[in-house]
């Protein structure tokens, strides 16, 4: 049932991307295994990140089951789609059930997609990583696949209106080599290694990105350390603490 829904949904997304004239540059898909379980780990800068992360797996003929907040599954439109595509709901107050679900899926040979920052980064820089992805990979005996997306925040992100016009927005995706999730390694150390690799991939995606802001009114999607006007991580934390 999942594939009967998932594959048409992928086809619809690809059609919409053509209509919006998105310029998708994806490199490193060959690092995603053609068979067996794996934990795909990405930065999180926009609401559509999971779609682009999933697209990176298509050349390897793989479908990714993403862990997403439970409220998405309650939505009247997205809920049935997410459930029928066998994505995994995460109730942050009771995360054990989602962890067990993901672990079973990994052991059955699925690829599970995880955003270890847990929420969208409004600064468009990497937040701290939670250790769940590393622990899942260790317990299931599967590799971690680091990746990064850039440009997706320009389509739809927290605090900004959606932009689904035919606006030729480039999307850059970089997938890194697998990281062995050795059970002999402390999960915290493995998580730090994973974050460092995602940071490297994010910087590579940013360097490869083919456009810059068009003017002073178009700098919101660039992080402050790259000359943009997105809030700094410190400013985000201060706003969240109010």
XYZ file of N, CA and C in Angstrom:
726
model
N 0.831 -1.209 0.000
C 0.000 0.000 0.000
C 0.859 1.250 0.000
N 1.963 1.219 0.802
C 2.812 2.408 0.919
C 3.344 2.839 -0.437
N 3.862 1.869 -1.222
C 4.437 2.218 -2.511
C 3.377 2.689 -3.507
N 2.140 2.189 -3.355
C 1.060 2.631 -4.234
C 0.741 4.097 -4.023
N 1.037 4.616 -2.845
C 0.821 6.035 -2.544
C 2.111 6.827 -2.717
N 3.227 6.258 -2.247
C 4.502 6.976 -2.214
C 4.979 7.343 -3.625
N 4.988 6.376 -4.522
C 5.544 6.631 -5.857
C 4.732 7.679 -6.635
N 3.389 7.623 -6.621
C 2.639 8.707 -7.269
C 2.881 10.063 -6.604
N 3.061 10.070 -5.273
C 3.342 11.327 -4.571
C 4.683 11.901 -5.025
N 5.664 11.032 -5.223
C 6.962 11.476 -5.735
C 6.810 12.049 -7.138
N 6.029 11.367 -7.970
C 5.793 11.857 -9.331
C 5.124 13.216 -9.335
N 4.156 13.422 -8.434
C 3.481 14.708 -8.329
C 4.460 15.795 -7.910
N 5.313 15.481 -6.921
C 6.304 16.457 -6.465
C 7.245 16.842 -7.598
N 7.698 15.867 -8.365
C 8.606 16.158 -9.466
C 7.930 17.023 -10.527
N 6.646 16.772 -10.763
C 5.895 17.601 -11.714
C 5.783 19.038 -11.216
N 5.468 19.197 -9.938
C 5.365 20.538 -9.363
C 6.701 21.272 -9.433
N 7.784 20.564 -9.208
C 9.094 21.208 -9.261
C 9.398 21.701 -10.674
N 8.930 20.960 -11.672
C 9.104 21.410 -13.052
C 8.240 22.638 -13.329
N 7.014 22.633 -12.808
C 6.126 23.776 -12.972
C 6.732 25.013 -12.315
N 7.309 24.834 -11.124
C 7.945 25.956 -10.423
C 9.308 26.300 -11.004
N 9.780 25.480 -11.928
C 11.070 25.674 -12.591
C 12.223 25.722 -11.581
N 12.204 24.780 -10.645
C 13.293 24.699 -9.678
C 14.539 24.117 -10.358
N 15.682 24.635 -9.992
C 16.954 24.154 -10.533
C 17.628 23.278 -9.476
N 17.409 21.967 -9.549
C 17.884 21.058 -8.514
C 19.245 20.480 -8.883
N 20.207 20.710 -8.015
C 21.573 20.207 -8.190
C 21.852 19.226 -7.055
N 21.847 17.951 -7.377
C 22.049 16.908 -6.356
C 23.290 16.098 -6.681
N 24.204 16.022 -5.732
C 25.420 15.226 -5.912
C 25.610 14.320 -4.694
N 26.086 13.116 -4.956
C 26.396 12.179 -3.886
C 25.354 11.109 -3.651
N 24.343 11.020 -4.523
C 23.299 10.011 -4.326
C 23.853 8.594 -4.295
N 24.999 8.400 -4.946
C 25.590 7.061 -4.966
C 26.030 6.606 -3.577
N 26.098 7.525 -2.620
C 26.469 7.164 -1.251
C 25.318 6.536 -0.473
N 24.123 6.612 -1.035
C 22.967 5.978 -0.395
C 22.927 4.511 -0.825
N 22.899 3.579 0.107
C 22.950 2.156 -0.263
C 21.727 1.719 -1.068
N 21.962 0.837 -2.012
C 20.873 0.331 -2.853
C 19.999 -0.681 -2.123
N 20.503 -1.215 -1.042
C 19.714 -2.172 -0.259
C 20.133 -2.083 1.200
N 19.258 -2.565 2.059
C 19.568 -2.578 3.477
C 19.211 -1.285 4.180
N 19.199 -1.357 5.484
C 18.823 -0.211 6.291
C 19.907 0.842 6.371
N 19.495 2.082 6.621
C 20.412 3.202 6.811
C 19.632 4.342 7.448
N 20.351 5.214 8.157
C 19.740 6.412 8.720
C 20.251 7.610 7.927
N 19.350 8.269 7.216
C 19.683 9.439 6.407
C 19.497 10.674 7.283
N 20.557 11.453 7.449
C 20.553 12.567 8.397
C 20.796 13.882 7.668
N 19.891 14.841 7.863
C 19.964 16.106 7.121
C 19.799 17.304 8.046
N 20.333 18.438 7.590
C 20.001 19.711 8.233
C 18.542 20.032 7.959
N 18.012 21.056 8.628
C 16.577 21.352 8.518
C 16.367 22.860 8.455
N 16.058 23.357 7.246
C 15.902 24.803 7.063
C 14.549 25.185 6.448
N 13.745 24.191 6.055
C 12.460 24.499 5.438
C 11.476 23.366 5.588
N 10.203 23.683 5.394
C 9.146 22.687 5.573
C 9.184 21.580 4.526
N 9.822 21.817 3.386
C 9.833 20.823 2.311
C 11.136 20.030 2.245
N 11.986 20.174 3.252
C 13.286 19.493 3.222
C 13.151 17.993 3.014
N 12.157 17.384 3.660
C 12.042 15.922 3.573
C 11.786 15.470 2.134
N 11.104 16.294 1.350
C 10.836 15.923 -0.046
C 12.139 15.895 -0.838
N 12.964 16.920 -0.662
C 14.225 16.978 -1.401
C 15.221 15.934 -0.903
N 15.217 15.674 0.401
C 16.059 14.594 0.918
C 15.647 13.264 0.299
N 14.341 13.064 0.165
C 13.839 11.840 -0.447
C 14.206 11.722 -1.910
N 14.203 12.845 -2.615
C 14.571 12.836 -4.036
C 16.002 12.356 -4.231
N 16.873 12.672 -3.272
C 18.279 12.268 -3.394
C 18.439 10.757 -3.388
N 17.462 10.043 -2.838
C 17.546 8.585 -2.778
C 16.977 7.900 -4.012
N 16.256 8.614 -4.834
C 15.596 7.991 -5.981
C 16.554 7.365 -6.990
N 17.719 7.988 -7.285
C 18.636 7.326 -8.227
C 19.070 5.937 -7.769
N 19.019 5.707 -6.459
C 19.369 4.390 -5.923
C 18.137 3.495 -5.769
N 17.006 3.994 -6.280
C 15.734 3.259 -6.238
C 15.299 2.963 -4.799
N 15.486 3.955 -3.921
C 15.100 3.805 -2.526
C 14.053 4.847 -2.161
N 13.160 4.454 -1.261
C 12.169 5.354 -0.696
C 12.499 5.527 0.781
N 12.474 6.759 1.243
C 12.872 7.069 2.619
C 11.632 7.273 3.486
N 11.646 6.666 4.659
C 10.566 6.863 5.640
C 11.064 7.891 6.663
N 10.417 9.039 6.718
C 10.894 10.120 7.573
C 10.200 10.122 8.924
N 10.970 10.501 9.920
C 10.418 10.744 11.237
C 9.987 12.211 11.284
N 8.708 12.449 11.587
C 8.166 13.818 11.568
C 7.259 14.027 12.768
N 7.109 15.274 13.152
C 6.295 15.558 14.334
C 4.861 15.089 14.139
N 4.274 14.636 15.218
C 2.982 13.969 15.193
C 1.863 14.866 14.647
N 1.972 16.180 14.835
C 0.919 17.091 14.376
C 0.736 17.045 12.863
N 1.800 16.739 12.118
C 1.698 16.635 10.658
C 0.752 15.499 10.274
N 0.712 14.450 11.098
C -0.120 13.289 10.814
C -1.583 13.541 11.181
N -1.841 14.611 11.924
C -3.225 14.953 12.272
C -3.873 15.873 11.245
N -3.068 16.446 10.356
C -3.604 17.361 9.345
C -4.480 16.589 8.361
N -5.590 17.209 7.947
C -6.556 16.494 7.111
C -6.021 16.129 5.729
N -5.013 16.866 5.251
C -4.451 16.558 3.928
C -3.151 15.770 4.058
N -2.219 16.318 4.825
C -0.915 15.660 4.930
C -0.988 14.373 5.744
N -1.909 14.308 6.717
C -1.990 13.146 7.593
C -2.171 11.823 6.862
N -3.217 11.686 6.037
C -3.399 10.421 5.311
C -2.222 10.078 4.402
N -1.633 11.096 3.768
C -0.482 10.842 2.898
C 0.704 10.323 3.699
N 0.991 10.993 4.810
C 2.138 10.587 5.623
C 1.951 9.167 6.158
N 0.764 8.860 6.605
C 0.518 7.517 7.146
C 0.614 6.465 6.058
N 0.021 6.732 4.897
C 0.022 5.743 3.827
C 1.397 5.548 3.191
N 2.280 6.542 3.353
C 3.652 6.393 2.856
C 4.575 5.799 3.917
N 3.981 5.451 5.072
C 4.686 4.806 6.179
C 5.792 5.668 6.768
N 5.568 6.983 6.793
C 6.456 7.831 7.562
C 6.127 7.618 9.041
N 6.974 8.104 9.908
C 6.890 7.746 11.328
C 6.550 8.970 12.177
N 5.391 8.972 12.855
C 5.022 10.111 13.703
C 5.832 10.121 15.000
N 6.237 11.323 15.406
C 7.025 11.475 16.632
C 6.277 12.375 17.602
N 5.864 11.810 18.705
C 5.293 12.568 19.806
C 6.442 12.877 20.757
N 6.812 14.147 20.848
C 8.008 14.501 21.607
C 7.876 14.207 23.101
N 6.641 14.062 23.590
C 6.457 13.730 25.002
C 6.566 12.224 25.245
N 6.382 11.450 24.151
C 6.456 9.988 24.259
C 7.230 9.448 23.050
N 8.520 9.762 23.021
C 9.335 9.418 21.864
C 9.720 7.961 21.753
N 9.460 7.188 22.811
C 9.887 5.781 22.799
C 9.203 4.982 21.693
N 7.926 5.264 21.455
C 7.184 4.511 20.436
C 7.745 4.793 19.045
N 8.054 6.053 18.770
C 8.620 6.402 17.469
C 9.993 5.769 17.292
N 10.792 5.759 18.356
C 12.122 5.152 18.302
C 12.010 3.656 17.993
N 11.106 2.979 18.669
C 10.915 1.546 18.445
C 10.424 1.267 17.025
N 9.521 2.122 16.525
C 9.002 1.986 15.157
C 10.146 2.134 14.152
N 10.971 3.174 14.341
C 12.087 3.405 13.434
C 13.090 2.257 13.489
N 13.342 1.750 14.666
C 14.288 0.647 14.818
C 13.800 -0.599 14.086
N 12.529 -0.907 14.205
C 11.963 -2.048 13.484
C 12.092 -1.855 11.975
N 11.841 -0.637 11.514
C 11.931 -0.353 10.075
C 13.364 -0.513 9.576
N 14.331 -0.029 10.342
C 15.742 -0.173 9.961
C 16.133 -1.643 9.881
N 15.698 -2.396 10.850
C 16.045 -3.822 10.873
C 15.397 -4.602 9.739
N 14.305 -4.060 9.205
C 13.648 -4.711 8.062
C 14.206 -4.220 6.727
N 15.244 -3.357 6.790
C 15.915 -2.936 5.563
C 15.490 -1.598 5.007
N 14.736 -0.811 5.768
C 14.279 0.496 5.303
C 15.344 1.568 5.552
N 15.240 2.669 4.785
C 16.016 3.876 5.067
C 15.122 4.820 5.853
N 15.603 5.277 6.998
C 14.859 6.192 7.845
C 15.496 7.574 7.759
N 14.688 8.596 7.514
C 15.182 9.964 7.446
C 14.979 10.678 8.770
N 16.031 11.335 9.255
C 15.998 11.998 10.561
C 16.546 13.417 10.438
N 15.886 14.350 11.118
C 16.385 15.714 11.254
C 16.842 15.870 12.707
N 18.117 15.675 12.996
C 18.562 15.656 14.392
C 18.514 17.005 15.101
N 18.277 18.083 14.355
C 18.078 19.382 15.001
C 16.681 19.472 15.618
N 15.799 18.565 15.206
C 14.421 18.443 15.712
C 13.480 19.502 15.174
N 13.936 20.721 14.984
C 13.086 21.788 14.455
C 13.843 22.557 13.373
N 13.107 23.345 12.607
C 13.723 24.180 11.576
C 14.652 25.205 12.215
N 15.820 25.360 11.635
C 16.766 26.368 12.097
C 16.434 27.702 11.438
N 15.964 28.650 12.219
C 15.606 29.962 11.673
C 16.820 30.814 11.345
N 17.978 30.427 11.852
C 19.208 31.145 11.501
C 19.838 30.568 10.237
N 19.320 29.411 9.780
C 19.822 28.680 8.617
C 21.247 28.167 8.842
N 21.640 28.086 10.107
C 22.891 27.445 10.490
C 22.541 26.181 11.265
N 23.515 25.304 11.443
C 23.240 24.062 12.159
C 23.029 24.312 13.646
N 21.947 23.775 14.164
C 21.715 23.776 15.600
C 22.431 22.554 16.186
N 22.345 22.379 17.485
C 22.912 21.179 18.094
C 22.116 19.961 17.639
N 22.778 18.813 17.586
C 22.150 17.566 17.157
C 21.745 16.735 18.373
N 20.551 16.184 18.320
C 20.154 15.184 19.307
C 20.779 13.845 18.912
N 20.972 12.982 19.870
C 21.732 11.749 19.631
C 20.899 10.587 19.103
N 19.597 10.805 18.892
C 18.725 9.707 18.488
C 19.133 9.021 17.202
N 19.571 9.782 16.200
C 19.964 9.183 14.918
C 21.143 8.245 15.106
N 22.141 8.700 15.865
C 23.313 7.860 16.113
C 22.935 6.602 16.882
N 22.089 6.744 17.888
C 21.700 5.588 18.699
C 20.899 4.584 17.873
N 20.025 5.096 16.993
C 19.261 4.209 16.113
C 20.188 3.394 15.219
N 21.139 4.081 14.586
C 22.056 3.398 13.676
C 22.893 2.362 14.420
N 23.344 2.721 15.616
C 24.143 1.773 16.399
C 23.333 0.534 16.773
N 22.130 0.755 17.241
C 21.321 -0.365 17.717
C 20.871 -1.264 16.572
N 20.583 -0.649 15.403
C 20.133 -1.436 14.253
C 21.293 -2.026 13.469
N 22.518 -1.543 13.720
C 23.675 -2.033 12.980
C 23.684 -1.567 11.538
N 23.299 -0.288 11.305
C 23.240 0.264 9.947
C 24.076 1.542 9.892
N 24.466 1.987 8.687
C 25.275 3.209 8.578
C 24.442 4.484 8.689
N 25.146 5.556 8.998
C 24.579 6.904 8.961
C 24.978 7.542 7.644
N 24.013 8.149 6.960
C 24.297 8.830 5.692
C 24.064 10.332 5.900
N 25.126 11.143 5.965
C 24.954 12.578 6.170
C 24.606 13.286 4.865
N 23.796 14.308 4.967
C 23.472 15.098 3.779
C 23.098 16.510 4.185
N 23.064 17.415 3.205
C 22.684 18.800 3.469
C 21.907 19.348 2.291
N 20.936 20.195 2.597
C 20.166 20.880 1.556
C 20.343 22.380 1.736
N 20.279 23.099 0.632
C 20.374 24.556 0.683
C 19.478 25.148 -0.408
N 18.766 26.206 -0.043
C 17.841 26.855 -0.978
C 16.396 26.539 -0.674
N 16.138 25.467 0.066
C 14.758 25.089 0.361
C 14.054 26.120 1.236
N 14.834 26.882 2.013
C 14.225 27.911 2.860
C 13.568 29.007 2.039
N 13.989 29.151 0.796
C 13.424 30.193 -0.069
C 12.031 29.805 -0.575
N 11.693 28.518 -0.486
C 10.369 28.064 -0.901
C 9.344 28.215 0.225
N 9.735 27.702 1.411
C 8.782 27.736 2.528
C 9.517 27.404 3.808
N 9.553 28.371 4.705
C 10.215 28.151 5.974
C 9.490 28.885 7.082
N 9.893 28.634 8.275
C 9.241 29.214 9.447
C 9.398 30.739 9.470
N 8.264 31.431 9.630
C 8.304 32.882 9.739
C 8.297 33.633 8.434
N 8.168 32.919 7.305
C 8.157 33.567 5.991
C 7.057 32.954 5.131
N 6.470 33.744 4.222
C 5.397 33.215 3.368
C 5.921 32.193 2.373
N 5.046 31.315 1.943
C 5.406 30.338 0.918
C 5.672 31.030 -0.412
N 6.584 30.458 -1.185
C 6.876 30.971 -2.523
C 6.826 29.813 -3.507
N 5.623 29.544 -4.013
C 5.448 28.461 -4.966
C 5.234 28.995 -6.382
N 5.789 30.178 -6.650
C 5.681 30.753 -7.986
C 6.770 30.158 -8.878
N 6.629 30.417 -10.153
C 7.655 29.972 -11.099
C 8.839 30.945 -10.993
N 9.628 30.774 -9.959
C 10.649 31.773 -9.649
C 12.084 31.260 -9.823
N 12.234 30.085 -10.446
C 13.553 29.567 -10.835
C 14.505 29.398 -9.654
N 14.001 29.056 -8.486
C 14.841 28.946 -7.302
C 15.745 27.712 -7.392
N 17.041 27.882 -7.202
C 17.932 26.719 -7.183
C 17.842 25.989 -5.843
N 17.953 24.682 -5.891
C 18.015 23.845 -4.698
C 19.280 22.993 -4.822
N 20.154 23.083 -3.829
C 21.405 22.328 -3.861
C 21.385 21.257 -2.783
N 21.725 20.033 -3.172
C 21.708 18.882 -2.266
C 23.062 18.183 -2.351
N 23.627 17.903 -1.200
C 24.895 17.173 -1.152
C 24.773 15.999 -0.176
N 25.120 14.808 -0.656
C 25.060 13.588 0.158
C 26.481 13.097 0.379
N 26.832 12.843 1.631
C 28.186 12.412 1.952
C 28.327 10.909 2.062
N 29.560 10.476 2.232
C 29.851 9.058 2.391
C 29.309 8.553 3.724
N 28.999 7.284 3.749
C 28.429 6.669 4.946
C 29.407 6.733 6.123
N 28.836 6.903 7.304
C 29.605 6.858 8.547
C 29.218 5.581 9.287
N 30.200 4.769 9.596
C 29.920 3.531 10.331
C 29.498 3.867 11.758
N 28.372 3.321 12.164
C 27.857 3.576 13.514
C 28.314 2.452 14.438
N 29.577 2.462 14.764
C 30.144 1.405 15.606
C 29.525 1.414 16.998
N 29.180 0.241 17.476
C 28.603 0.134 18.813
C 29.650 0.387 19.900
N 30.921 0.370 19.517
C 31.994 0.611 20.481
C 32.193 2.102 20.738
N 31.547 2.936 19.936
C 31.732 4.373 20.051
C 30.621 4.994 20.879
N 30.954 5.948 21.696
C 29.973 6.670 22.496
C 29.033 7.435 21.558
N 27.729 7.347 21.805
C 26.746 7.980 20.914
C 26.962 9.480 20.799
N 27.405 10.113 21.876
C 27.659 11.547 21.836
C 28.798 11.891 20.894
N 29.867 11.094 20.926
C 31.007 11.323 20.035
C 30.612 11.084 18.582
N 29.813 10.041 18.351
C 29.338 9.752 17.002
C 28.449 10.884 16.499
N 27.627 11.430 17.372
C 26.753 12.546 17.005
C 27.572 13.783 16.631
N 28.640 14.044 17.372
C 29.512 15.181 17.047
C 30.179 14.978 15.690
N 30.636 13.754 15.424
C 31.235 13.448 14.124
C 30.224 13.656 13.006
N 28.999 13.211 13.233
C 27.937 13.353 12.246
C 27.640 14.824 11.976
N 27.543 15.611 13.039
C 27.257 17.039 12.865
C 28.366 17.740 12.087
N 29.621 17.397 12.381
C 30.751 17.990 11.661
C 30.671 17.674 10.174
N 30.257 16.447 9.846
C 30.174 16.059 8.429
C 29.020 16.774 7.746
N 27.876 16.900 8.424
C 26.757 17.638 7.836
C 27.144 19.103 7.640
N 27.904 19.666 8.591
C 28.367 21.043 8.453
C 29.244 21.199 7.212
N 30.137 20.256 6.987
C 30.989 20.300 5.792
C 30.154 20.250 4.518
N 29.147 19.383 4.513
C 28.285 19.260 3.334
C 27.446 20.527 3.132
N 26.986 21.128 4.227
C 26.219 22.364 4.128
C 27.073 23.473 3.537
N 28.312 23.584 3.991
C 29.205 24.608 3.459
C 29.501 24.357 1.987
N 29.631 23.089 1.610
C 29.858 22.754 0.197
C 28.650 23.146 -0.644
N 27.442 22.890 -0.111
C 26.223 23.258 -0.832
C 26.113 24.777 -0.974
N 26.480 25.494 0.073
C 26.419 26.954 0.021
C 27.420 27.514 -0.985
N 28.621 26.937 -1.022
C 29.616 27.395 -2.003
C 29.166 27.133 -3.428
N 28.472 26.011 -3.629
C 28.024 25.638 -4.980
C 26.759 26.373 -5.403
N 26.082 27.014 -4.462
C 24.798 27.648 -4.781
C 25.014 28.732 -5.833
N 24.245 28.718 -6.916
C 24.565 29.561 -8.067
C 24.105 31.017 -8.006
N 23.328 31.401 -7.005
C 22.854 32.784 -6.957
C 23.105 33.394 -5.586
N 23.094 34.715 -5.553
C 23.205 35.495 -4.332
C 21.940 36.337 -4.202
N 21.700 36.932 -3.041
C 20.534 37.813 -2.901
C 20.527 38.906 -3.963
N 19.328 39.211 -4.455
C 19.188 40.197 -5.526
C 19.369 41.630 -5.042
N 19.186 41.856 -3.754
C 19.317 43.192 -3.210
C 19.027 43.191 -1.728
N 18.983 44.363 -1.104
C 18.774 44.469 0.353
C 17.495 43.800 0.841
N 16.477 43.744 -0.006
C 15.210 43.136 0.401
C 15.195 41.613 0.225
N 16.293 41.078 -0.277
C 16.335 39.641 -0.573
C 17.453 38.939 0.201
N 17.829 39.487 1.349
C 18.932 38.905 2.118
C 18.459 38.046 3.286
N 17.136 37.936 3.453
C 16.593 37.232 4.614
C 16.965 35.756 4.649
N 17.205 35.147 3.479
C 17.456 33.713 3.417
C 18.932 33.360 3.571
N 19.770 34.370 3.745
C 21.196 34.131 3.959
C 21.526 34.271 5.439
N 22.317 33.341 6.004
C 22.694 33.458 7.412
C 23.575 34.681 7.635
N 23.555 35.173 8.855
C 24.272 36.406 9.179
C 25.766 36.291 8.907
N 26.356 35.111 9.175
C 27.806 34.984 8.997
C 28.218 34.995 7.525
N 27.245 34.863 6.624
C 27.520 34.961 5.183
C 27.037 36.292 4.609
N 26.729 37.232 5.502
C 26.334 38.567 5.053
C 24.847 38.768 4.900
N 24.036 37.778 5.296
C 22.586 37.909 5.182
C 21.972 38.539 6.415
N 20.654 38.640 6.394
C 19.938 39.265 7.508
C 19.084 38.268 8.289
N 19.320 36.974 8.095
C 18.659 35.992 8.948
C 19.146 36.205 10.377
N 18.306 35.931 11.368
C 18.749 36.120 12.754
C 19.910 35.200 13.089
N 20.766 35.637 13.962
C 21.858 34.788 14.425
C 21.302 33.712 15.351
N 22.040 32.630 15.580
C 21.567 31.617 16.537
C 21.270 32.213 17.911
N 22.083 33.181 18.335
C 21.869 33.817 19.630
C 20.564 34.595 19.646
N 20.273 35.296 18.564
C 19.024 36.056 18.475
C 17.806 35.136 18.476
N 17.938 33.997 17.822
C 16.839 33.019 17.818
C 16.588 32.503 19.225
N 17.664 32.155 19.911
C 17.515 31.642 21.282
C 16.895 32.675 22.197
N 17.302 33.934 22.058
C 16.722 35.001 22.890
C 15.235 35.169 22.611
N 14.848 35.105 21.330
C 13.432 35.254 20.960
C 12.599 34.088 21.511
N 13.166 32.874 21.471
C 12.446 31.701 21.961
C 12.317 31.707 23.486
N 13.233 32.408 24.155
C 13.207 32.437 25.616
C 12.240 33.458 26.172
N 11.727 34.336 25.337
C 10.820 35.393 25.813
C 9.447 34.829 26.160
